[in-house]
PDB file of C-alpha atoms in Angstrom:
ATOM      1  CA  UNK K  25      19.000-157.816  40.567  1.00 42.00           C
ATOM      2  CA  UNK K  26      16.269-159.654  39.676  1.00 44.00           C
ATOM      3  CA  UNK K  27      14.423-159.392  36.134  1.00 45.00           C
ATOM      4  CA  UNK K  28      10.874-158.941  36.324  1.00 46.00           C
ATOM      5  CA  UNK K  29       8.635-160.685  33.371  1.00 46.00           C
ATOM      6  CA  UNK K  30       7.390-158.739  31.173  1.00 43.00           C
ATOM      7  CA  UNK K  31       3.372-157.663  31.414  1.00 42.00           C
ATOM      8  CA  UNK K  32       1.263-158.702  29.093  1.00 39.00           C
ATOM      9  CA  UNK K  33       1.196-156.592  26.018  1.00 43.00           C
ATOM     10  CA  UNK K  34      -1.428-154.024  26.075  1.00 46.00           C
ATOM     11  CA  UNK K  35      -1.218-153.182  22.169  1.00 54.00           C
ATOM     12  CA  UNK K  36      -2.020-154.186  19.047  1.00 53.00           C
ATOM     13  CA  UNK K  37      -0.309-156.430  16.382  1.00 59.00           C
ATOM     14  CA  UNK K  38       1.390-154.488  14.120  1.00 62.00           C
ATOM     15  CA  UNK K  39       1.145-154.432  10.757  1.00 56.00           C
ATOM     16  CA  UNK K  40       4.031-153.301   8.144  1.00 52.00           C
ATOM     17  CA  UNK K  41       2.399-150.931   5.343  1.00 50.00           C
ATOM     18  CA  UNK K  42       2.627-153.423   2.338  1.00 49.00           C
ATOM     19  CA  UNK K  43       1.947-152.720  -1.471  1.00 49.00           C
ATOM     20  CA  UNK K  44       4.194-150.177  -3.723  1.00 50.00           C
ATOM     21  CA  UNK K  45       5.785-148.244  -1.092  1.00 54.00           C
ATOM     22  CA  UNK K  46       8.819-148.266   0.501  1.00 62.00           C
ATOM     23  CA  UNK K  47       8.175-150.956   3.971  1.00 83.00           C
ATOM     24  CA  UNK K  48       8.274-148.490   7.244  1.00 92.00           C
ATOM     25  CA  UNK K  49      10.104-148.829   9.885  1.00 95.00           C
ATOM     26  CA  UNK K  50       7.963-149.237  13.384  1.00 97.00           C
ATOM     27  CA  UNK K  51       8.664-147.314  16.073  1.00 98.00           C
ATOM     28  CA  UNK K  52       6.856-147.923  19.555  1.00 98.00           C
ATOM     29  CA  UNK K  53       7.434-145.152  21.836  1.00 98.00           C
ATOM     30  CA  UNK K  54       6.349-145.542  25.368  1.00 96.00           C
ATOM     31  CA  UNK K  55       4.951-142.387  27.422  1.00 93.00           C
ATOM     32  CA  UNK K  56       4.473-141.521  31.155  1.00 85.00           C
ATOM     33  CA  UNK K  57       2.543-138.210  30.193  1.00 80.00           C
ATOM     34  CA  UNK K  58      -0.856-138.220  28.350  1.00 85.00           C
ATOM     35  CA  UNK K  59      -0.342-134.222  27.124  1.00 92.00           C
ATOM     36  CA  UNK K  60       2.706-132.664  26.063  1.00 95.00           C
ATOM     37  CA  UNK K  61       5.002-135.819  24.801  1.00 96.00           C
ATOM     38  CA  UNK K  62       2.319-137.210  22.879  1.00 96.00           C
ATOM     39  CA  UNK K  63       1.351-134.083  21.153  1.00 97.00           C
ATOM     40  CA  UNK K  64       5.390-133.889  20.336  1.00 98.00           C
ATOM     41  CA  UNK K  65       5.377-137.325  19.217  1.00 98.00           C
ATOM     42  CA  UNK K  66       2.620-136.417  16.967  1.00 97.00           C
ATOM     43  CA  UNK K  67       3.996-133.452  15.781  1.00 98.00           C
ATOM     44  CA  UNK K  68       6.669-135.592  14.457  1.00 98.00           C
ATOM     45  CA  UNK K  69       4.440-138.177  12.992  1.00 97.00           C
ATOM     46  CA  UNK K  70       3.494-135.063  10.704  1.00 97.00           C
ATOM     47  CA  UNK K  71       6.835-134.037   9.317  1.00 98.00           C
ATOM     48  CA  UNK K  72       6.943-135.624   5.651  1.00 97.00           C
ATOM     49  CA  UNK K  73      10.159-137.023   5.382  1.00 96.00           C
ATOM     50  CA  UNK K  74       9.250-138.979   8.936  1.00 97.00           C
ATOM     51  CA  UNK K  75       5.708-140.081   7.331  1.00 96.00           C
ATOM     52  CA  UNK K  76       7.960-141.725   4.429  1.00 95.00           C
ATOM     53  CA  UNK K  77      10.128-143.407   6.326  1.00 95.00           C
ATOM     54  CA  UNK K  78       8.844-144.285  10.107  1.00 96.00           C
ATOM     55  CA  UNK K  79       6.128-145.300  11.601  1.00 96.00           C
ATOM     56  CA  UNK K  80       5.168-143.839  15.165  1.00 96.00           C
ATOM     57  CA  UNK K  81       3.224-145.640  17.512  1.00 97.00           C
ATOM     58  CA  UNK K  82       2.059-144.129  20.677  1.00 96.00           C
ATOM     59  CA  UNK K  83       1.631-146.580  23.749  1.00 94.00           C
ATOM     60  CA  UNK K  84       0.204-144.586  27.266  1.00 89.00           C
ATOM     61  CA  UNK K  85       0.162-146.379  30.499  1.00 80.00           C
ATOM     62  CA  UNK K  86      -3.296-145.750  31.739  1.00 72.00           C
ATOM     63  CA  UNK K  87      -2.578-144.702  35.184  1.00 70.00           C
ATOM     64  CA  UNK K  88       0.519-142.572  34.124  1.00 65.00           C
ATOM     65  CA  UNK K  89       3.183-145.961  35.142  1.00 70.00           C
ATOM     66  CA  UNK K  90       6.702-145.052  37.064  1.00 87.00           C
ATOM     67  CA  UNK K  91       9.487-145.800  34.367  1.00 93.00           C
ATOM     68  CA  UNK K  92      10.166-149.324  35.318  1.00 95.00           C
ATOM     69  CA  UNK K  93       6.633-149.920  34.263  1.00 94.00           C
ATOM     70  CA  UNK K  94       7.061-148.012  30.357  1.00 95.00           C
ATOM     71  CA  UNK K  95       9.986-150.499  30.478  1.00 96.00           C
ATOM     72  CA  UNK K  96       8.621-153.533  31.417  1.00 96.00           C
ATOM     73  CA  UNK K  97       5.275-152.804  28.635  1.00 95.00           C
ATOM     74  CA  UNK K  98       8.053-152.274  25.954  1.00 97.00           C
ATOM     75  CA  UNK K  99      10.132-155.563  26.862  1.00 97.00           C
ATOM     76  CA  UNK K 100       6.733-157.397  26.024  1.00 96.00           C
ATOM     77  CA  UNK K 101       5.900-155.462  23.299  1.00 96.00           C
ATOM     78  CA  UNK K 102       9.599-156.060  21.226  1.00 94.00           C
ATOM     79  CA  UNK K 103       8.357-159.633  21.099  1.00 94.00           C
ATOM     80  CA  UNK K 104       6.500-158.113  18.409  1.00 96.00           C
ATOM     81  CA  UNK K 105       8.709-158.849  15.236  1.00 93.00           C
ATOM     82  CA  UNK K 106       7.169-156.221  13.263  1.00 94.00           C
ATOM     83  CA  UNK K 107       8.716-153.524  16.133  1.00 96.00           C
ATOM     84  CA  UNK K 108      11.997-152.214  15.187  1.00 97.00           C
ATOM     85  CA  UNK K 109      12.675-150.054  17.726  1.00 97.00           C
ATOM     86  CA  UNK K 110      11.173-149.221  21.341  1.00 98.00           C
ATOM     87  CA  UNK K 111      11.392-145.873  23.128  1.00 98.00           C
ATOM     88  CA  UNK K 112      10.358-145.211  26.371  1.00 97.00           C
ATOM     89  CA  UNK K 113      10.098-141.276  27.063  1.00 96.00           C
ATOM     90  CA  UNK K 114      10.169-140.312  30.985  1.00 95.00           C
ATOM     91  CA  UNK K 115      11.360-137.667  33.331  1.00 94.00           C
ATOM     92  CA  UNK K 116      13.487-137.759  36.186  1.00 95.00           C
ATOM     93  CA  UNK K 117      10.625-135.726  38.741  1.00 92.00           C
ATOM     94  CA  UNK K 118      13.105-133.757  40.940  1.00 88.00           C
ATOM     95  CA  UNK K 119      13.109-133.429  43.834  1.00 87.00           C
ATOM     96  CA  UNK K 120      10.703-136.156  44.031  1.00 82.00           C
ATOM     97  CA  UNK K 121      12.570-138.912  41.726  1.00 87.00           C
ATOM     98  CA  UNK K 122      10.657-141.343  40.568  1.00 88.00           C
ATOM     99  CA  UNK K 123      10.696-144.953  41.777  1.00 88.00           C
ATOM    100  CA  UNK K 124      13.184-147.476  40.341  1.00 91.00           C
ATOM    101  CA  UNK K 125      14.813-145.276  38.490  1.00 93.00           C
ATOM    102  CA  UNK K 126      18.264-147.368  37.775  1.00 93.00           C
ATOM    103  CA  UNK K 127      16.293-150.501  37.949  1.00 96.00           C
ATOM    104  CA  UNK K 128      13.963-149.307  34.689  1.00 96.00           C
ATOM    105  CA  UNK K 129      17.231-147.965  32.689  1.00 96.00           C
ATOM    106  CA  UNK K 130      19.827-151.893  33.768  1.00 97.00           C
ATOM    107  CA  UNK K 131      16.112-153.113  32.312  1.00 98.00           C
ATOM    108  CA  UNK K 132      15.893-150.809  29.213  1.00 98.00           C
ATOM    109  CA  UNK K 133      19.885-151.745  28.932  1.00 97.00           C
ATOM    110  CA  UNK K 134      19.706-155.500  29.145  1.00 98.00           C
ATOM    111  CA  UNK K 135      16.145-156.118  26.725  1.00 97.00           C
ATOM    112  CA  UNK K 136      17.589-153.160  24.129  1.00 97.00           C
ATOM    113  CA  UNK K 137      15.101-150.865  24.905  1.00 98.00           C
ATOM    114  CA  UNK K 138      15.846-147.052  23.493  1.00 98.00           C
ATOM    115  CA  UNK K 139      15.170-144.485  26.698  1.00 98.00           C
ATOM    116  CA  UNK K 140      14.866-140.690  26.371  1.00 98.00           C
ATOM    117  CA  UNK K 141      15.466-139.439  30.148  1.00 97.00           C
ATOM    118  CA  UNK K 142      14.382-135.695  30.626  1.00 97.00           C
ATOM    119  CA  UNK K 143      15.781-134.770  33.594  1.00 97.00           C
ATOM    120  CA  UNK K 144      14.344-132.845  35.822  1.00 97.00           C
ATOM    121  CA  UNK K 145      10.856-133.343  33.694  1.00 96.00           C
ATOM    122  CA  UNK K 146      10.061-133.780  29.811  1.00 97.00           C
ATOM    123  CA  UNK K 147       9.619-129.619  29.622  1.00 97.00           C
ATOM    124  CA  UNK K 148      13.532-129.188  29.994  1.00 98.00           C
ATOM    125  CA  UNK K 149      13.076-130.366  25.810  1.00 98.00           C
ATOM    126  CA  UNK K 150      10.492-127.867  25.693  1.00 98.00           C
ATOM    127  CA  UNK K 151      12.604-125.030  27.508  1.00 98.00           C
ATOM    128  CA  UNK K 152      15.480-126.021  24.983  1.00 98.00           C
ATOM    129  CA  UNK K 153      13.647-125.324  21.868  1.00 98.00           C
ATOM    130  CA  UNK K 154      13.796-121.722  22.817  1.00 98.00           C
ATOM    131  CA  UNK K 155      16.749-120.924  25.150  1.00 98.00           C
ATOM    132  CA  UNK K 156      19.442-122.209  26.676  1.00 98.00           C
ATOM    133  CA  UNK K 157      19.151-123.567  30.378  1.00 98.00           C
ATOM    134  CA  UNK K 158      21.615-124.416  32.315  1.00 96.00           C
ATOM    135  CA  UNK K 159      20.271-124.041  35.726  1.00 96.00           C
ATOM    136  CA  UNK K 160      19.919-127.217  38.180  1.00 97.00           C
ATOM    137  CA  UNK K 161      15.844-127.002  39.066  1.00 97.00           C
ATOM    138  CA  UNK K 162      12.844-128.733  40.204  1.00 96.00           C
ATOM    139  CA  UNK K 163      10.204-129.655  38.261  1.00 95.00           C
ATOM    140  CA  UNK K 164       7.650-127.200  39.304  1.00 96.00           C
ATOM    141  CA  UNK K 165      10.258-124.715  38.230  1.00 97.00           C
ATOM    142  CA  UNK K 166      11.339-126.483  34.720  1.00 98.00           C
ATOM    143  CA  UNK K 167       7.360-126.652  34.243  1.00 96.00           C
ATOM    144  CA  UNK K 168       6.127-122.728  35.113  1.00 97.00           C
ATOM    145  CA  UNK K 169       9.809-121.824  32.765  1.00 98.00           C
ATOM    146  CA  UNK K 170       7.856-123.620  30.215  1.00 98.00           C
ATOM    147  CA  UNK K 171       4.420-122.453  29.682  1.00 97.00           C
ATOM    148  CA  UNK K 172       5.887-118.505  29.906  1.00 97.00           C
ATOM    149  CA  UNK K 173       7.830-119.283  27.037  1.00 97.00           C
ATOM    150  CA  UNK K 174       4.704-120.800  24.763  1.00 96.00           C
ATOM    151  CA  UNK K 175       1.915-119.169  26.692  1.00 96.00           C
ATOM    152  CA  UNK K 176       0.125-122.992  27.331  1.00 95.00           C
ATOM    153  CA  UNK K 177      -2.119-123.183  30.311  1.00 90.00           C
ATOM    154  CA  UNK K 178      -2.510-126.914  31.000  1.00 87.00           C
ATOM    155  CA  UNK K 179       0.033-129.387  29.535  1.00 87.00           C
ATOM    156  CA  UNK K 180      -1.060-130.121  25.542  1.00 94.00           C
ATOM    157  CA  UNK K 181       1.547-128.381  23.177  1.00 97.00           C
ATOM    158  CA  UNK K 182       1.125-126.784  19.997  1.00 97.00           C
ATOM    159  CA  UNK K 183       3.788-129.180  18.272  1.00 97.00           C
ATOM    160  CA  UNK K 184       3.825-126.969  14.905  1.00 97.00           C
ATOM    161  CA  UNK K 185       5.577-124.387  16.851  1.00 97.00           C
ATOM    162  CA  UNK K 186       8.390-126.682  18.055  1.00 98.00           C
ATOM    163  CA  UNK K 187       9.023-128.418  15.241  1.00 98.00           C
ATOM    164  CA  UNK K 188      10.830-125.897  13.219  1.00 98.00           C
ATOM    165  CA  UNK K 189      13.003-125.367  16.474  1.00 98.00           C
ATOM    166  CA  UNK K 190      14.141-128.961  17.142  1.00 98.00           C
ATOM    167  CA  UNK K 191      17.112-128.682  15.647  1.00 98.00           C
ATOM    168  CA  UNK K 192      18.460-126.174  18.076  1.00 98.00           C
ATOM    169  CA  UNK K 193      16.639-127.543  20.934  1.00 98.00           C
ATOM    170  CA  UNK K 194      18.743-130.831  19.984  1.00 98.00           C
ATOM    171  CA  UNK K 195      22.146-129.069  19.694  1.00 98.00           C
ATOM    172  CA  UNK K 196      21.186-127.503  22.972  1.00 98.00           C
ATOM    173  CA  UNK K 197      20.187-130.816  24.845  1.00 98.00           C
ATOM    174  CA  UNK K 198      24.095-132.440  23.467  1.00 98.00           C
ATOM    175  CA  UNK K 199      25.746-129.628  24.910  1.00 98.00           C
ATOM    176  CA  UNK K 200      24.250-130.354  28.270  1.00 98.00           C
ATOM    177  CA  UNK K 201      25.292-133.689  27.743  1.00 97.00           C
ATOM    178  CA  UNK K 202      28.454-133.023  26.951  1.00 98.00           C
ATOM    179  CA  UNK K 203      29.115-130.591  29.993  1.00 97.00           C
ATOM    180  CA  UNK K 204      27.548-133.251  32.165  1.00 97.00           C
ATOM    181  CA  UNK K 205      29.685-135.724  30.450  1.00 97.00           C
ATOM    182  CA  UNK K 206      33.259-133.160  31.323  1.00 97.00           C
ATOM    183  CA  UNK K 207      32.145-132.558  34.687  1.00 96.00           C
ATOM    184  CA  UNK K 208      31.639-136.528  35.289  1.00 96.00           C
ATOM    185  CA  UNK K 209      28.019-135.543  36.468  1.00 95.00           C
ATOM    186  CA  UNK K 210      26.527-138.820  36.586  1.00 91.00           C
ATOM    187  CA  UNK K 211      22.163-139.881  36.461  1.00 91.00           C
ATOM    188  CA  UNK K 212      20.471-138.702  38.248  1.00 91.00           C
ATOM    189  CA  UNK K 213      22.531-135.997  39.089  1.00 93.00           C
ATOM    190  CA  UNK K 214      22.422-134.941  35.576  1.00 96.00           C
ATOM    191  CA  UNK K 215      20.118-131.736  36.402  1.00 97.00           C
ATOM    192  CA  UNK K 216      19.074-130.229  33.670  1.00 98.00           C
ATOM    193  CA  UNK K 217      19.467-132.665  30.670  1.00 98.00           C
ATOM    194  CA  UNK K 218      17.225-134.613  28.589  1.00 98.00           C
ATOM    195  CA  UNK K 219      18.007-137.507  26.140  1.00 98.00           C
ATOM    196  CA  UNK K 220      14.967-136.368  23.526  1.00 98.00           C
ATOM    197  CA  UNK K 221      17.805-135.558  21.099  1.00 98.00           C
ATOM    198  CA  UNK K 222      18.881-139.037  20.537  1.00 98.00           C
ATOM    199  CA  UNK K 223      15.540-140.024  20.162  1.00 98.00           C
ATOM    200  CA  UNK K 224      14.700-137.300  17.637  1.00 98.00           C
ATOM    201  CA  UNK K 225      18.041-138.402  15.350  1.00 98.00           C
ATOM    202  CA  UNK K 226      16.695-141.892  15.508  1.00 98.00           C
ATOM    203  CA  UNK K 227      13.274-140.722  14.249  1.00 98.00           C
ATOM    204  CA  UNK K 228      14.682-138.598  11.396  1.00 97.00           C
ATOM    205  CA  UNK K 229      17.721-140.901  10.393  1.00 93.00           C
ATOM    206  CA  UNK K 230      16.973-141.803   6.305  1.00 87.00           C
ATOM    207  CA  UNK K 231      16.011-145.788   6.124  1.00 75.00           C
ATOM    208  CA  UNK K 232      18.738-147.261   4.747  1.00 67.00           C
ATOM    209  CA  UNK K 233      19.469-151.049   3.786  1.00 57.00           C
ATOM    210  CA  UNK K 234      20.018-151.881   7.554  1.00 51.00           C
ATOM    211  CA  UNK K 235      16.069-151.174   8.019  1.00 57.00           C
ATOM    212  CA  UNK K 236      14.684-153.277   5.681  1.00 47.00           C
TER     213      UNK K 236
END
């Protein structure tokens, strides 16, 4: 398989906070979605103990870009030195899979690019804060499952009433990857799962020496 250059980075220089505190780590974190994972991204950004530590920036591809194009923005945008780590955040779409699926995760995997797959779409995370789920679904399905549980009516979230449920949500989403993992359920058959966990312990693990 080929590998595609890079696009032009879209974002801005970063900038390391300087002065008497503690240097932040940068995190960029790539989104297909305009609505619900940036308002949970943001929701983070507000927890004080990730304010401290981490620095979240948001990066949206205009015209809501397949995978392989979060990947590609966030292999151009590690050239930035100040970046420590790069997370794309994208679903799965069943039954309608998205494009290039494998080809956007060998990518990810060969540039060191951090990818949390929701699969079948980013609301399985959402479902998780609440209740278990172990049924293999669509995406209209996931979606509908999602707004009856927090009463939405478009997409934006209310993050404050997730984030004191991420925890479980998280325990929750490593179960399902564990029972995928047992049943040697491989991606993208892995119906209903959702890497958001990892990316939330990277968000809230303590800077240590190693981040300096």
């Amino acid at each position: 398989m080929s590998v595609p250059r890079p696009r032009r980075r879209t974002g801005s220089p970063l900038k390391r906070a300087t002065g008497k505190r503690p240097e932040l780590r940068t995190f960029v974190v790539f989104c297909e979605g305009k609505k619900s994972e940036p308002d949970y991204v943001n929701g983070l950004k507000r927890l004080p103990h990730v304010a401290q530590n981490t620095a979240l920036n948001i990066e949206i591809h205009p015209e809501q870009g397949a995978p392989i194009t979060l990947v590609e923005m966030a292999v151009a945008r590690k050239e930035d030195r100040e970046v420590d780590e790069c997370w794309c955040l994208f679903d799965v779409e069943w039954p309608q899979n998205h494009t290039r699926l494998a080809e956007a995760i060998a990518l990810a995997r060969t540039f060191h690019i951090n990818v949390a797959v929701s699969n079948p779409c980013f609301e399985i995370w959402l479902i998780l804060h609440f209740q278990d789920y172990g049924r293999f679904d669509n995406t209209d399905v996931v979606e509908r499952t999602s707004r009856a549980l927090d009463g939405r009516k478009g997409k934006g979230i209310e993050p404050q009433r997730y984030m004191p449920l991420r925890k479980e949500a998280a325990r929750r989403a490593a179960q399902l990857e564990n029972r995928h993992s047992r049943a040697g359920t491989r991606f993208p058959q892995d119906n209903p799962s959702s890497g958001m966990h990892r990316f939330l312990e990277a968000v809230e693990r303590p800077a240590g020496p190693a981040d300096g």
